[in-house]
mmCIF file with all atom_site columns, C-alpha atoms in Angstrom:
data_model
loop_
_atom_site.group_PDB
_atom_site.id
_atom_site.type_symbol
_atom_site.label_atom_id
_atom_site.label_alt_id
_atom_site.label_comp_id
_atom_site.label_asym_id
_atom_site.label_entity_id
_atom_site.label_seq_id
_atom_site.pdbx_PDB_ins_code
_atom_site.Cartn_x
_atom_site.Cartn_y
_atom_site.Cartn_z
_atom_site.occupancy
_atom_site.B_iso_or_equiv
_atom_site.pdbx_formal_charge
_atom_site.auth_seq_id
_atom_site.auth_comp_id
_atom_site.auth_asym_id
_atom_site.auth_atom_id
_atom_site.pdbx_PDB_model_num
ATOM 1   C CA . GLY A 1 1   ? -7.714  -8.735  -20.318 1.00 72.00 ? 1   GLY A CA 1
ATOM 2   C CA . ALA A 1 2   ? -9.806  -5.693  -19.220 1.00 89.00 ? 2   ALA A CA 1
ATOM 3   C CA . VAL A 1 3   ? -6.973  -3.205  -19.027 1.00 94.00 ? 3   VAL A CA 1
ATOM 4   C CA . VAL A 1 4   ? -7.551  0.496   -18.512 1.00 96.00 ? 4   VAL A CA 1
ATOM 5   C CA . SER A 1 5   ? -4.754  2.997   -18.973 1.00 97.00 ? 5   SER A CA 1
ATOM 6   C CA . GLN A 1 6   ? -4.405  6.635   -18.001 1.00 98.00 ? 6   GLN A CA 1
ATOM 7   C CA . HIS A 1 7   ? -2.115  9.290   -19.326 1.00 97.00 ? 7   HIS A CA 1
ATOM 8   C CA . PRO A 1 8   ? -0.252  11.037  -17.914 1.00 97.00 ? 8   PRO A CA 1
ATOM 9   C CA . SER A 1 9   ? 0.524   9.176   -14.711 1.00 97.00 ? 9   SER A CA 1
ATOM 10  C CA . TRP A 1 10  ? 1.520   12.431  -13.086 1.00 97.00 ? 10  TRP A CA 1
ATOM 11  C CA . VAL A 1 11  ? 1.449   16.085  -14.062 1.00 97.00 ? 11  VAL A CA 1
ATOM 12  C CA . ILE A 1 12  ? 2.585   19.337  -12.490 1.00 97.00 ? 12  ILE A CA 1
ATOM 13  C CA . CYS A 1 13  ? 1.139   22.561  -13.776 1.00 96.00 ? 13  CYS A CA 1
ATOM 14  C CA . LYS A 1 14  ? 0.937   26.225  -12.877 1.00 97.00 ? 14  LYS A CA 1
ATOM 15  C CA . SER A 1 15  ? -2.170  27.759  -11.398 1.00 97.00 ? 15  SER A CA 1
ATOM 16  C CA . GLY A 1 16  ? -4.536  28.994  -14.083 1.00 97.00 ? 16  GLY A CA 1
ATOM 17  C CA . THR A 1 17  ? -3.572  26.491  -16.745 1.00 97.00 ? 17  THR A CA 1
ATOM 18  C CA . SER A 1 18  ? -5.704  23.606  -18.020 1.00 97.00 ? 18  SER A CA 1
ATOM 19  C CA . VAL A 1 19  ? -4.761  19.965  -17.847 1.00 97.00 ? 19  VAL A CA 1
ATOM 20  C CA . LYS A 1 20  ? -6.137  17.068  -19.862 1.00 97.00 ? 20  LYS A CA 1
ATOM 21  C CA . ILE A 1 21  ? -6.128  13.490  -18.578 1.00 98.00 ? 21  ILE A CA 1
ATOM 22  C CA . GLU A 1 22  ? -6.837  10.576  -20.897 1.00 97.00 ? 22  GLU A CA 1
ATOM 23  C CA . CYS A 1 23  ? -8.472  7.289   -19.966 1.00 97.00 ? 23  CYS A CA 1
ATOM 24  C CA . ARG A 1 24  ? -8.372  4.401   -22.424 1.00 96.00 ? 24  ARG A CA 1
ATOM 25  C CA . SER A 1 25  ? -9.787  0.908   -22.398 1.00 94.00 ? 25  SER A CA 1
ATOM 26  C CA . LEU A 1 26  ? -7.096  -1.085  -24.175 1.00 95.00 ? 26  LEU A CA 1
ATOM 27  C CA . ASP A 1 27  ? -8.727  -4.404  -24.916 1.00 92.00 ? 27  ASP A CA 1
ATOM 28  C CA . PHE A 1 28  ? -12.454 -3.824  -24.665 1.00 92.00 ? 28  PHE A CA 1
ATOM 29  C CA . GLN A 1 29  ? -15.095 -1.329  -25.633 1.00 92.00 ? 29  GLN A CA 1
ATOM 30  C CA . ALA A 1 30  ? -16.141 0.704   -22.631 1.00 91.00 ? 30  ALA A CA 1
ATOM 31  C CA . THR A 1 31  ? -19.864 1.247   -22.472 1.00 85.00 ? 31  THR A CA 1
ATOM 32  C CA . THR A 1 32  ? -19.494 3.548   -19.509 1.00 92.00 ? 32  THR A CA 1
ATOM 33  C CA . MET A 1 33  ? -16.560 5.359   -17.983 1.00 95.00 ? 33  MET A CA 1
ATOM 34  C CA . PHE A 1 34  ? -16.380 6.874   -14.526 1.00 96.00 ? 34  PHE A CA 1
ATOM 35  C CA . TRP A 1 35  ? -14.120 9.576   -13.166 1.00 97.00 ? 35  TRP A CA 1
ATOM 36  C CA . TYR A 1 36  ? -13.117 9.648   -9.514  1.00 97.00 ? 36  TYR A CA 1
ATOM 37  C CA . ARG A 1 37  ? -11.117 11.933  -7.333  1.00 97.00 ? 37  ARG A CA 1
ATOM 38  C CA . GLN A 1 38  ? -9.193  10.697  -4.332  1.00 96.00 ? 38  GLN A CA 1
ATOM 39  C CA . PHE A 1 39  ? -7.546  12.765  -1.606  1.00 94.00 ? 39  PHE A CA 1
ATOM 40  C CA . PRO A 1 40  ? -4.743  11.282  0.505   1.00 91.00 ? 40  PRO A CA 1
ATOM 41  C CA . LYS A 1 41  ? -5.941  8.553   2.853   1.00 90.00 ? 41  LYS A CA 1
ATOM 42  C CA . GLN A 1 42  ? -9.515  8.998   1.729   1.00 94.00 ? 42  GLN A CA 1
ATOM 43  C CA . SER A 1 43  ? -11.990 7.039   -0.318  1.00 95.00 ? 43  SER A CA 1
ATOM 44  C CA . LEU A 1 44  ? -12.857 7.457   -3.978  1.00 95.00 ? 44  LEU A CA 1
ATOM 45  C CA . MET A 1 45  ? -15.302 10.236  -4.740  1.00 95.00 ? 45  MET A CA 1
ATOM 46  C CA . LEU A 1 46  ? -17.292 9.839   -7.942  1.00 95.00 ? 46  LEU A CA 1
ATOM 47  C CA . MET A 1 47  ? -17.142 12.973  -10.044 1.00 97.00 ? 47  MET A CA 1
ATOM 48  C CA . ALA A 1 48  ? -19.041 11.979  -13.164 1.00 96.00 ? 48  ALA A CA 1
ATOM 49  C CA . THR A 1 49  ? -20.286 9.161   -15.336 1.00 94.00 ? 49  THR A CA 1
ATOM 50  C CA . SER A 1 50  ? -19.907 9.258   -19.097 1.00 92.00 ? 50  SER A CA 1
ATOM 51  C CA . ASN A 1 51  ? -21.280 7.207   -21.950 1.00 88.00 ? 51  ASN A CA 1
ATOM 52  C CA . GLU A 1 52  ? -19.856 7.304   -25.444 1.00 83.00 ? 52  GLU A CA 1
ATOM 53  C CA . GLY A 1 53  ? -21.412 10.019  -27.555 1.00 81.00 ? 53  GLY A CA 1
ATOM 54  C CA . SER A 1 54  ? -23.479 11.619  -24.819 1.00 85.00 ? 54  SER A CA 1
ATOM 55  C CA . LYS A 1 55  ? -22.979 14.274  -22.192 1.00 88.00 ? 55  LYS A CA 1
ATOM 56  C CA . ALA A 1 56  ? -21.486 13.266  -18.890 1.00 93.00 ? 56  ALA A CA 1
ATOM 57  C CA . THR A 1 57  ? -23.616 13.060  -15.788 1.00 94.00 ? 57  THR A CA 1
ATOM 58  C CA . TYR A 1 58  ? -21.982 14.960  -12.960 1.00 96.00 ? 58  TYR A CA 1
ATOM 59  C CA . GLU A 1 59  ? -22.376 14.243  -9.281  1.00 95.00 ? 59  GLU A CA 1
ATOM 60  C CA . GLN A 1 60  ? -23.825 16.904  -7.043  1.00 94.00 ? 60  GLN A CA 1
ATOM 61  C CA . GLY A 1 61  ? -21.267 19.509  -6.120  1.00 94.00 ? 61  GLY A CA 1
ATOM 62  C CA . VAL A 1 62  ? -18.937 18.843  -9.063  1.00 96.00 ? 62  VAL A CA 1
ATOM 63  C CA . GLU A 1 63  ? -18.531 21.866  -11.315 1.00 94.00 ? 63  GLU A CA 1
ATOM 64  C CA . LYS A 1 64  ? -19.275 20.939  -14.918 1.00 93.00 ? 64  LYS A CA 1
ATOM 65  C CA . ASP A 1 65  ? -17.376 23.923  -16.330 1.00 94.00 ? 65  ASP A CA 1
ATOM 66  C CA . LYS A 1 66  ? -14.391 23.161  -14.161 1.00 96.00 ? 66  LYS A CA 1
ATOM 67  C CA . PHE A 1 67  ? -14.091 19.471  -14.967 1.00 97.00 ? 67  PHE A CA 1
ATOM 68  C CA . LEU A 1 68  ? -14.855 18.933  -18.645 1.00 96.00 ? 68  LEU A CA 1
ATOM 69  C CA . ILE A 1 69  ? -15.452 15.336  -19.653 1.00 94.00 ? 69  ILE A CA 1
ATOM 70  C CA . ASN A 1 70  ? -15.476 14.109  -23.221 1.00 91.00 ? 70  ASN A CA 1
ATOM 71  C CA . HIS A 1 71  ? -16.246 10.536  -24.174 1.00 89.00 ? 71  HIS A CA 1
ATOM 72  C CA . ALA A 1 72  ? -15.692 10.636  -27.917 1.00 82.00 ? 72  ALA A CA 1
ATOM 73  C CA . SER A 1 73  ? -15.222 6.938   -28.579 1.00 90.00 ? 73  SER A CA 1
ATOM 74  C CA . LEU A 1 74  ? -15.857 3.563   -26.990 1.00 90.00 ? 74  LEU A CA 1
ATOM 75  C CA . THR A 1 75  ? -12.251 3.379   -25.853 1.00 94.00 ? 75  THR A CA 1
ATOM 76  C CA . LEU A 1 76  ? -11.384 6.926   -24.833 1.00 94.00 ? 76  LEU A CA 1
ATOM 77  C CA . SER A 1 77  ? -12.622 9.424   -22.300 1.00 94.00 ? 77  SER A CA 1
ATOM 78  C CA . THR A 1 78  ? -10.868 12.618  -21.307 1.00 95.00 ? 78  THR A CA 1
ATOM 79  C CA . LEU A 1 79  ? -11.071 14.797  -18.226 1.00 97.00 ? 79  LEU A CA 1
ATOM 80  C CA . THR A 1 80  ? -9.917  18.387  -18.575 1.00 97.00 ? 80  THR A CA 1
ATOM 81  C CA . VAL A 1 81  ? -9.338  20.397  -15.426 1.00 97.00 ? 81  VAL A CA 1
ATOM 82  C CA . THR A 1 82  ? -9.798  23.974  -16.562 1.00 97.00 ? 82  THR A CA 1
ATOM 83  C CA . SER A 1 83  ? -8.060  26.918  -14.918 1.00 96.00 ? 83  SER A CA 1
ATOM 84  C CA . ALA A 1 84  ? -6.534  24.640  -12.341 1.00 97.00 ? 84  ALA A CA 1
ATOM 85  C CA . HIS A 1 85  ? -5.831  25.878  -8.825  1.00 96.00 ? 85  HIS A CA 1
ATOM 86  C CA . PRO A 1 86  ? -3.875  24.326  -5.970  1.00 96.00 ? 86  PRO A CA 1
ATOM 87  C CA . GLU A 1 87  ? -7.076  22.961  -4.416  1.00 95.00 ? 87  GLU A CA 1
ATOM 88  C CA . ASP A 1 88  ? -7.560  20.862  -7.580  1.00 96.00 ? 88  ASP A CA 1
ATOM 89  C CA . SER A 1 89  ? -4.418  18.929  -6.727  1.00 97.00 ? 89  SER A CA 1
ATOM 90  C CA . SER A 1 90  ? -5.486  15.347  -6.237  1.00 96.00 ? 90  SER A CA 1
ATOM 91  C CA . PHE A 1 91  ? -5.311  11.782  -7.527  1.00 97.00 ? 91  PHE A CA 1
ATOM 92  C CA . TYR A 1 92  ? -7.708  11.327  -10.428 1.00 98.00 ? 92  TYR A CA 1
ATOM 93  C CA . ILE A 1 93  ? -8.786  7.804   -11.338 1.00 98.00 ? 93  ILE A CA 1
ATOM 94  C CA . CYS A 1 94  ? -10.967 6.560   -14.157 1.00 97.00 ? 94  CYS A CA 1
ATOM 95  C CA . SER A 1 95  ? -12.762 3.265   -14.508 1.00 96.00 ? 95  SER A CA 1
ATOM 96  C CA . ALA A 1 96  ? -14.657 1.564   -17.274 1.00 95.00 ? 96  ALA A CA 1
ATOM 97  C CA . THR A 1 97  ? -17.327 -1.067  -17.623 1.00 92.00 ? 97  THR A CA 1
ATOM 98  C CA . GLY A 1 98  ? -18.014 -3.137  -20.704 1.00 86.00 ? 98  GLY A CA 1
ATOM 99  C CA . ALA A 1 99  ? -15.679 -6.111  -20.399 1.00 80.00 ? 99  ALA A CA 1
ATOM 100 C CA . GLY A 1 100 ? -18.176 -8.713  -19.317 1.00 78.00 ? 100 GLY A CA 1
ATOM 101 C CA . ALA A 1 101 ? -20.829 -7.807  -16.729 1.00 79.00 ? 101 ALA A CA 1
ATOM 102 C CA . THR A 1 102 ? -22.207 -4.292  -17.090 1.00 78.00 ? 102 THR A CA 1
ATOM 103 C CA . ASP A 1 103 ? -21.488 -3.478  -13.453 1.00 83.00 ? 103 ASP A CA 1
ATOM 104 C CA . THR A 1 104 ? -17.905 -4.711  -13.221 1.00 90.00 ? 104 THR A CA 1
ATOM 105 C CA . GLN A 1 105 ? -15.546 -1.769  -13.153 1.00 92.00 ? 105 GLN A CA 1
ATOM 106 C CA . TYR A 1 106 ? -11.916 -1.886  -14.200 1.00 94.00 ? 106 TYR A CA 1
ATOM 107 C CA . PHE A 1 107 ? -9.800  0.938   -12.887 1.00 96.00 ? 107 PHE A CA 1
ATOM 108 C CA . GLY A 1 108 ? -6.961  2.828   -14.427 1.00 97.00 ? 108 GLY A CA 1
ATOM 109 C CA . PRO A 1 109 ? -3.687  3.419   -12.559 1.00 97.00 ? 109 PRO A CA 1
ATOM 110 C CA . GLY A 1 110 ? -4.592  6.994   -11.692 1.00 97.00 ? 110 GLY A CA 1
ATOM 111 C CA . THR A 1 111 ? -3.112  10.420  -12.466 1.00 98.00 ? 111 THR A CA 1
ATOM 112 C CA . ARG A 1 112 ? -1.457  12.534  -9.814  1.00 97.00 ? 112 ARG A CA 1
ATOM 113 C CA . LEU A 1 113 ? -2.150  16.226  -10.473 1.00 97.00 ? 113 LEU A CA 1
ATOM 114 C CA . THR A 1 114 ? -0.176  18.857  -8.637  1.00 97.00 ? 114 THR A CA 1
ATOM 115 C CA . VAL A 1 115 ? -1.061  22.497  -9.219  1.00 97.00 ? 115 VAL A CA 1
ATOM 116 C CA . LEU A 1 116 ? 1.554   25.001  -8.112  1.00 96.00 ? 116 LEU A CA 1
ATOM 117 C CA . GLY B 2 1   ? -28.685 7.621   -2.081  1.00 85.00 ? 1   GLY B CA 1
ATOM 118 C CA . GLU B 2 2   ? -26.563 4.655   -1.087  1.00 90.00 ? 2   GLU B CA 1
ATOM 119 C CA . ASN B 2 3   ? -24.407 4.813   2.030   1.00 94.00 ? 3   ASN B CA 1
ATOM 120 C CA . VAL B 2 4   ? -21.639 2.298   2.694   1.00 97.00 ? 4   VAL B CA 1
ATOM 121 C CA . GLU B 2 5   ? -19.911 1.974   6.046   1.00 98.00 ? 5   GLU B CA 1
ATOM 122 C CA . GLN B 2 6   ? -16.696 0.007   6.396   1.00 98.00 ? 6   GLN B CA 1
ATOM 123 C CA . HIS B 2 7   ? -14.955 -1.278  9.515   1.00 98.00 ? 7   HIS B CA 1
ATOM 124 C CA . PRO B 2 8   ? -12.328 -1.301  10.816  1.00 98.00 ? 8   PRO B CA 1
ATOM 125 C CA . SER B 2 9   ? -10.430 1.661   9.377   1.00 97.00 ? 9   SER B CA 1
ATOM 126 C CA . THR B 2 10  ? -7.104  0.015   10.255  1.00 98.00 ? 10  THR B CA 1
ATOM 127 C CA . LEU B 2 11  ? -6.259  -3.613  10.844  1.00 98.00 ? 11  LEU B CA 1
ATOM 128 C CA . SER B 2 12  ? -2.944  -5.105  11.827  1.00 98.00 ? 12  SER B CA 1
ATOM 129 C CA . VAL B 2 13  ? -2.407  -8.861  11.812  1.00 98.00 ? 13  VAL B CA 1
ATOM 130 C CA . GLN B 2 14  ? 0.491   -11.246 12.086  1.00 98.00 ? 14  GLN B CA 1
ATOM 131 C CA . GLU B 2 15  ? 1.560   -13.092 8.966   1.00 98.00 ? 15  GLU B CA 1
ATOM 132 C CA . GLY B 2 16  ? -0.461  -16.285 8.642   1.00 97.00 ? 16  GLY B CA 1
ATOM 133 C CA . ASP B 2 17  ? -3.428  -14.972 10.602  1.00 98.00 ? 17  ASP B CA 1
ATOM 134 C CA . SER B 2 18  ? -6.828  -14.199 9.109   1.00 98.00 ? 18  SER B CA 1
ATOM 135 C CA . ALA B 2 19  ? -8.203  -10.740 8.418   1.00 98.00 ? 19  ALA B CA 1
ATOM 136 C CA . VAL B 2 20  ? -11.867 -9.756  8.250   1.00 98.00 ? 20  VAL B CA 1
ATOM 137 C CA . ILE B 2 21  ? -13.271 -6.474  6.969   1.00 98.00 ? 21  ILE B CA 1
ATOM 138 C CA . LYS B 2 22  ? -16.946 -5.679  7.240   1.00 98.00 ? 22  LYS B CA 1
ATOM 139 C CA . CYS B 2 23  ? -19.249 -3.367  5.309   1.00 98.00 ? 23  CYS B CA 1
ATOM 140 C CA . THR B 2 24  ? -22.871 -2.376  5.586   1.00 98.00 ? 24  THR B CA 1
ATOM 141 C CA . TYR B 2 25  ? -25.010 -0.713  2.948   1.00 97.00 ? 25  TYR B CA 1
ATOM 142 C CA . SER B 2 26  ? -28.314 1.113   3.042   1.00 96.00 ? 26  SER B CA 1
ATOM 143 C CA . ASP B 2 27  ? -29.933 0.766   -0.383  1.00 95.00 ? 27  ASP B CA 1
ATOM 144 C CA . SER B 2 28  ? -31.782 -2.504  -0.807  1.00 93.00 ? 28  SER B CA 1
ATOM 145 C CA . ALA B 2 29  ? -31.611 -1.976  -4.582  1.00 93.00 ? 29  ALA B CA 1
ATOM 146 C CA . SER B 2 30  ? -27.840 -2.512  -4.557  1.00 94.00 ? 30  SER B CA 1
ATOM 147 C CA . ASN B 2 31  ? -27.138 -5.839  -6.185  1.00 93.00 ? 31  ASN B CA 1
ATOM 148 C CA . TYR B 2 32  ? -23.394 -6.054  -6.763  1.00 95.00 ? 32  TYR B CA 1
ATOM 149 C CA . PHE B 2 33  ? -20.671 -5.834  -4.128  1.00 97.00 ? 33  PHE B CA 1
ATOM 150 C CA . PRO B 2 34  ? -17.039 -5.688  -5.261  1.00 96.00 ? 34  PRO B CA 1
ATOM 151 C CA . TRP B 2 35  ? -13.920 -5.494  -3.136  1.00 98.00 ? 35  TRP B CA 1
ATOM 152 C CA . TYR B 2 36  ? -10.844 -3.608  -4.243  1.00 97.00 ? 36  TYR B CA 1
ATOM 153 C CA . LYS B 2 37  ? -7.223  -3.594  -3.143  1.00 98.00 ? 37  LYS B CA 1
ATOM 154 C CA . GLN B 2 38  ? -5.333  -0.347  -3.581  1.00 97.00 ? 38  GLN B CA 1
ATOM 155 C CA . GLU B 2 39  ? -1.607  -0.031  -3.177  1.00 96.00 ? 39  GLU B CA 1
ATOM 156 C CA . LEU B 2 40  ? 0.031   3.319   -2.602  1.00 93.00 ? 40  LEU B CA 1
ATOM 157 C CA . GLY B 2 41  ? -0.033  5.523   -5.680  1.00 93.00 ? 41  GLY B CA 1
ATOM 158 C CA . LYS B 2 42  ? -1.979  3.024   -7.775  1.00 95.00 ? 42  LYS B CA 1
ATOM 159 C CA . GLY B 2 43  ? -5.546  2.558   -8.918  1.00 96.00 ? 43  GLY B CA 1
ATOM 160 C CA . PRO B 2 44  ? -7.901  0.099   -7.174  1.00 96.00 ? 44  PRO B CA 1
ATOM 161 C CA . GLN B 2 45  ? -7.675  -3.514  -8.265  1.00 95.00 ? 45  GLN B CA 1
ATOM 162 C CA . LEU B 2 46  ? -10.743 -5.739  -8.183  1.00 94.00 ? 46  LEU B CA 1
ATOM 163 C CA . ILE B 2 47  ? -9.963  -8.760  -6.023  1.00 96.00 ? 47  ILE B CA 1
ATOM 164 C CA . ILE B 2 48  ? -13.349 -10.403 -5.577  1.00 97.00 ? 48  ILE B CA 1
ATOM 165 C CA . ASP B 2 49  ? -16.999 -9.584  -5.999  1.00 95.00 ? 49  ASP B CA 1
ATOM 166 C CA . ILE B 2 50  ? -20.381 -11.021 -5.115  1.00 96.00 ? 50  ILE B CA 1
ATOM 167 C CA . ARG B 2 51  ? -23.848 -10.541 -6.488  1.00 93.00 ? 51  ARG B CA 1
ATOM 168 C CA . SER B 2 52  ? -27.079 -10.353 -4.537  1.00 88.00 ? 52  SER B CA 1
ATOM 169 C CA . ASN B 2 53  ? -28.240 -13.820 -5.562  1.00 87.00 ? 53  ASN B CA 1
ATOM 170 C CA . VAL B 2 54  ? -25.205 -15.442 -3.926  1.00 85.00 ? 54  VAL B CA 1
ATOM 171 C CA . GLY B 2 55  ? -24.395 -15.753 -0.227  1.00 91.00 ? 55  GLY B CA 1
ATOM 172 C CA . GLU B 2 56  ? -20.724 -16.621 -0.378  1.00 95.00 ? 56  GLU B CA 1
ATOM 173 C CA . LYS B 2 57  ? -17.877 -16.703 -2.866  1.00 95.00 ? 57  LYS B CA 1
ATOM 174 C CA . LYS B 2 58  ? -14.335 -17.915 -2.471  1.00 97.00 ? 58  LYS B CA 1
ATOM 175 C CA . ASP B 2 59  ? -11.164 -17.494 -4.506  1.00 95.00 ? 59  ASP B CA 1
ATOM 176 C CA . GLN B 2 60  ? -8.146  -19.206 -2.977  1.00 96.00 ? 60  GLN B CA 1
ATOM 177 C CA . ARG B 2 61  ? -7.309  -17.257 0.226   1.00 97.00 ? 61  ARG B CA 1
ATOM 178 C CA . ILE B 2 62  ? -10.018 -14.669 -0.279  1.00 98.00 ? 62  ILE B CA 1
ATOM 179 C CA . ALA B 2 63  ? -13.715 -15.064 0.440   1.00 98.00 ? 63  ALA B CA 1
ATOM 180 C CA . VAL B 2 64  ? -16.679 -12.742 0.558   1.00 98.00 ? 64  VAL B CA 1
ATOM 181 C CA . THR B 2 65  ? -19.996 -13.275 2.327   1.00 97.00 ? 65  THR B CA 1
ATOM 182 C CA . LEU B 2 66  ? -23.229 -11.376 1.794   1.00 97.00 ? 66  LEU B CA 1
ATOM 183 C CA . ASN B 2 67  ? -26.246 -11.102 4.080   1.00 95.00 ? 67  ASN B CA 1
ATOM 184 C CA . LYS B 2 68  ? -28.933 -9.300  2.090   1.00 94.00 ? 68  LYS B CA 1
ATOM 185 C CA . THR B 2 69  ? -31.405 -9.250  4.945   1.00 94.00 ? 69  THR B CA 1
ATOM 186 C CA . ALA B 2 70  ? -28.998 -7.492  7.250   1.00 95.00 ? 70  ALA B CA 1
ATOM 187 C CA . LYS B 2 71  ? -27.460 -5.498  4.379   1.00 96.00 ? 71  LYS B CA 1
ATOM 188 C CA . HIS B 2 72  ? -23.908 -6.375  5.209   1.00 95.00 ? 72  HIS B CA 1
ATOM 189 C CA . PHE B 2 73  ? -21.045 -8.112  3.480   1.00 97.00 ? 73  PHE B CA 1
ATOM 190 C CA . SER B 2 74  ? -17.579 -9.105  4.577   1.00 98.00 ? 74  SER B CA 1
ATOM 191 C CA . LEU B 2 75  ? -14.150 -9.833  3.137   1.00 98.00 ? 75  LEU B CA 1
ATOM 192 C CA . HIS B 2 76  ? -12.152 -12.674 4.621   1.00 98.00 ? 76  HIS B CA 1
ATOM 193 C CA . ILE B 2 77  ? -8.462  -13.145 3.901   1.00 98.00 ? 77  ILE B CA 1
ATOM 194 C CA . THR B 2 78  ? -6.849  -16.286 5.279   1.00 98.00 ? 78  THR B CA 1
ATOM 195 C CA . GLU B 2 79  ? -3.160  -17.096 5.688   1.00 98.00 ? 79  GLU B CA 1
ATOM 196 C CA . THR B 2 80  ? -2.244  -13.455 5.282   1.00 98.00 ? 80  THR B CA 1
ATOM 197 C CA . GLN B 2 81  ? 1.084   -12.522 3.735   1.00 97.00 ? 81  GLN B CA 1
ATOM 198 C CA . PRO B 2 82  ? 3.060   -9.263  3.881   1.00 97.00 ? 82  PRO B CA 1
ATOM 199 C CA . GLU B 2 83  ? 2.109   -8.556  0.264   1.00 97.00 ? 83  GLU B CA 1
ATOM 200 C CA . ASP B 2 84  ? -1.527  -8.437  1.344   1.00 98.00 ? 84  ASP B CA 1
ATOM 201 C CA . SER B 2 85  ? -0.720  -5.141  3.073   1.00 98.00 ? 85  SER B CA 1
ATOM 202 C CA . ALA B 2 86  ? -2.709  -2.411  1.300   1.00 98.00 ? 86  ALA B CA 1
ATOM 203 C CA . VAL B 2 87  ? -5.895  -0.391  1.544   1.00 98.00 ? 87  VAL B CA 1
ATOM 204 C CA . TYR B 2 88  ? -9.047  -2.375  0.891   1.00 98.00 ? 88  TYR B CA 1
ATOM 205 C CA . PHE B 2 89  ? -12.301 -0.801  -0.239  1.00 98.00 ? 89  PHE B CA 1
ATOM 206 C CA . CYS B 2 90  ? -15.749 -2.318  -0.360  1.00 98.00 ? 90  CYS B CA 1
ATOM 207 C CA . ALA B 2 91  ? -18.392 -0.947  -2.690  1.00 97.00 ? 91  ALA B CA 1
ATOM 208 C CA . ALA B 2 92  ? -22.089 -1.338  -3.366  1.00 96.00 ? 92  ALA B CA 1
ATOM 209 C CA . TRP B 2 93  ? -23.481 -0.947  -6.870  1.00 93.00 ? 93  TRP B CA 1
ATOM 210 C CA . SER B 2 94  ? -26.888 0.398   -7.794  1.00 88.00 ? 94  SER B CA 1
ATOM 211 C CA . GLY B 2 95  ? -26.177 1.917   -11.201 1.00 85.00 ? 95  GLY B CA 1
ATOM 212 C CA . LYS B 2 96  ? -22.914 3.306   -9.887  1.00 88.00 ? 96  LYS B CA 1
ATOM 213 C CA . SER B 2 97  ? -20.521 2.360   -7.123  1.00 92.00 ? 97  SER B CA 1
ATOM 214 C CA . THR B 2 98  ? -20.584 3.805   -3.644  1.00 94.00 ? 98  THR B CA 1
ATOM 215 C CA . PHE B 2 99  ? -17.372 3.079   -1.783  1.00 96.00 ? 99  PHE B CA 1
ATOM 216 C CA . GLY B 2 100 ? -16.626 2.514   1.853   1.00 97.00 ? 100 GLY B CA 1
ATOM 217 C CA . ASP B 2 101 ? -13.969 4.648   3.506   1.00 97.00 ? 101 ASP B CA 1
ATOM 218 C CA . GLY B 2 102 ? -11.330 1.929   3.232   1.00 97.00 ? 102 GLY B CA 1
ATOM 219 C CA . THR B 2 103 ? -9.385  -0.322  5.590   1.00 98.00 ? 103 THR B CA 1
ATOM 220 C CA . THR B 2 104 ? -5.617  -0.126  5.871   1.00 98.00 ? 104 THR B CA 1
ATOM 221 C CA . LEU B 2 105 ? -4.410  -3.677  6.365   1.00 98.00 ? 105 LEU B CA 1
ATOM 222 C CA . THR B 2 106 ? -0.907  -4.247  7.675   1.00 98.00 ? 106 THR B CA 1
ATOM 223 C CA . VAL B 2 107 ? 0.456   -7.775  7.762   1.00 98.00 ? 107 VAL B CA 1
ATOM 224 C CA . LYS B 2 108 ? 3.476   -8.058  10.026  1.00 97.00 ? 108 LYS B CA 1
ATOM 225 C CA . PRO B 2 109 ? 6.093   -10.636 9.059   1.00 94.00 ? 109 PRO B CA 1
#
């Protein structure tokens, strides 16, 4: 149980285009979803926290207009990277809580974004 | 905000030996301390966790200890196997997770 999926697993896009990444909790209702960014050989950096039906809370330094987060249902959150540039290339990972303890996070497999 | 320090950054052990990874945190309000294993190109996988009202927890070859007074917690892996090779992250939760910088564990057969 407590499975989180992400789609796509990898994406390559041209500079200036927008990319949408989906995060789904498959067998539980996610009270909260988190979006992280991870550069090679580095730790996870929290970008934003989202609760179903409300606006996401962004971490300091994360551009809200650049990284649009929508949490429309208890099982789906999306991250849209708008007008992507090569510096946005990274590994994006989501996690969700709600399967059991409110602080236990279950992570998705990640999405590798490459912007050419 | 919370600050988590993790040591060592790399750890190499012989198969069958034990491995210990240590973390310290700064926010006394943190009350949940998970450990994650991340393999290359994959998302983190929760391997064990401990809450602030517990001093030690064990699950087969993996154990975690917590010293609230000193604000540090440790991961212990016994009888290491090559498949234990991965990057391990500690985290401290106080409404959200703050992660350590990770430890690359290599288990040599």
